[in-house]
Amino acid sequence: MRISRRSSLPLTAGALAAVTPVVTACSDGALRRERERKGVSLAALPARFPQQKIHWSGCEDVTAEPVAGAECGWVEVPVDYAAPDKETIKLRV
C-alpha cells in the first residue's frame, strides 16, 4: 500500500505526538534514577537555555522533500545537563 506524502503528514504528526510524551517520561525517569544511583545532583540550568528564542523559518534545507508550511528552528542545549556551563550543541527543531 502506497501512502501519499500529503496523507502521511497527519499520520507522522500523530505518531510524533503519541511517542514524544512516552519517550520524555521514560528518559526523565531513567535519568533521575541514574543520578540518584551515582549521587549526582543536577545543576541549575543557566537562564540562557530556557529563555532563548527560536527563530522559525522554512525547512527547505532539511529534507529533500519539504512539507508545505512546516517551520524549523535551532535551540542550543548542554551536552551534559549535569554540567550545563560546559560544552553545548545546537539541535534542529
Coordinates of C-alpha atoms in Angstrom, one line a residue:
M1 CA 0.0 0.0 0.0
R2 CA 1.4 3.4 -1.0
I3 CA 0.7 6.3 1.3
S4 CA 0.9 9.7 -0.4
R5 CA 3.1 12.4 1.1
R6 CA 0.0 14.5 1.7
S7 CA -1.9 11.8 3.6
S8 CA 1.2 10.7 5.6
L9 CA 1.6 14.2 7.3
P10 CA -1.2 13.6 9.8
L11 CA 0.0 10.1 10.4
T12 CA 3.5 11.3 11.1
A13 CA 2.3 14.2 13.3
G14 CA 0.0 11.8 15.2
A15 CA 2.8 9.3 15.8
L16 CA 5.1 12.0 17.0
A17 CA 2.5 13.4 19.3
A18 CA 1.9 10.0 20.8
V19 CA 5.5 8.9 21.2
T20 CA 7.1 12.2 22.5
P21 CA 5.5 12.1 26.0
V22 CA 6.4 8.5 26.4
V23 CA 10.0 8.9 25.4
T24 CA 10.3 12.1 27.5
A25 CA 8.8 10.4 30.6
C26 CA 10.9 7.3 30.2
S27 CA 14.2 9.2 29.7
D28 CA 13.4 11.6 32.6
G29 CA 12.7 8.7 35.0
A30 CA 15.8 6.8 33.8
L31 CA 18.0 9.9 34.1
R32 CA 16.7 10.7 37.6
R33 CA 17.3 7.1 38.8
E34 CA 20.8 7.1 37.3
R35 CA 21.6 10.5 39.0
E36 CA 20.3 9.1 42.3
R37 CA 22.4 5.9 41.9
K38 CA 25.6 7.9 41.3
G39 CA 24.7 10.5 43.9
V40 CA 24.8 13.3 41.4
S41 CA 22.6 16.4 41.7
L42 CA 21.6 18.1 38.5
A43 CA 23.0 21.6 38.3
A44 CA 20.6 24.5 37.9
L45 CA 20.1 25.2 34.2
P46 CA 21.5 28.6 33.2
A47 CA 18.8 31.1 32.2
R48 CA 20.2 31.4 28.6
F49 CA 18.7 28.0 27.7
P50 CA 15.1 28.3 28.7
Q51 CA 15.0 32.0 27.7
Q52 CA 16.3 31.5 24.2
K53 CA 14.1 32.5 21.3
I54 CA 13.6 30.1 18.4
H55 CA 13.8 31.8 15.1
W56 CA 11.5 29.8 12.9
S57 CA 11.9 29.6 9.1
G58 CA 11.1 27.2 6.3
C59 CA 12.6 23.7 6.4
E60 CA 13.6 23.6 2.7
D61 CA 17.3 22.8 3.6
V62 CA 16.4 20.0 6.0
T63 CA 14.8 17.4 3.7
A64 CA 14.8 16.6 0.0
E65 CA 11.0 16.8 0.0
P66 CA 10.0 19.6 2.4
V67 CA 6.5 19.7 3.8
A68 CA 4.5 22.7 2.8
G69 CA 4.0 25.1 5.7
A70 CA 6.5 23.3 8.0
E71 CA 8.9 25.5 10.0
C72 CA 12.2 24.7 11.6
G73 CA 14.5 26.4 14.1
W74 CA 17.6 25.8 16.2
V75 CA 18.0 25.5 20.0
E76 CA 21.2 25.4 22.0
V77 CA 21.3 22.7 24.7
P78 CA 24.0 21.5 27.1
V79 CA 25.8 18.2 26.1
D80 CA 25.8 17.3 29.7
Y81 CA 22.9 18.7 31.8
A82 CA 24.9 17.9 35.0
A83 CA 27.5 20.5 33.7
P84 CA 25.4 23.0 31.7
D85 CA 28.1 25.7 31.6
K86 CA 30.4 23.4 29.6
E87 CA 30.0 22.2 26.0
T88 CA 26.8 22.8 24.1
I89 CA 25.3 21.6 20.9
K90 CA 22.6 23.0 18.6
L91 CA 19.5 20.9 17.8
R92 CA 17.2 21.4 14.9
V93 CA 13.5 21.5 15.9

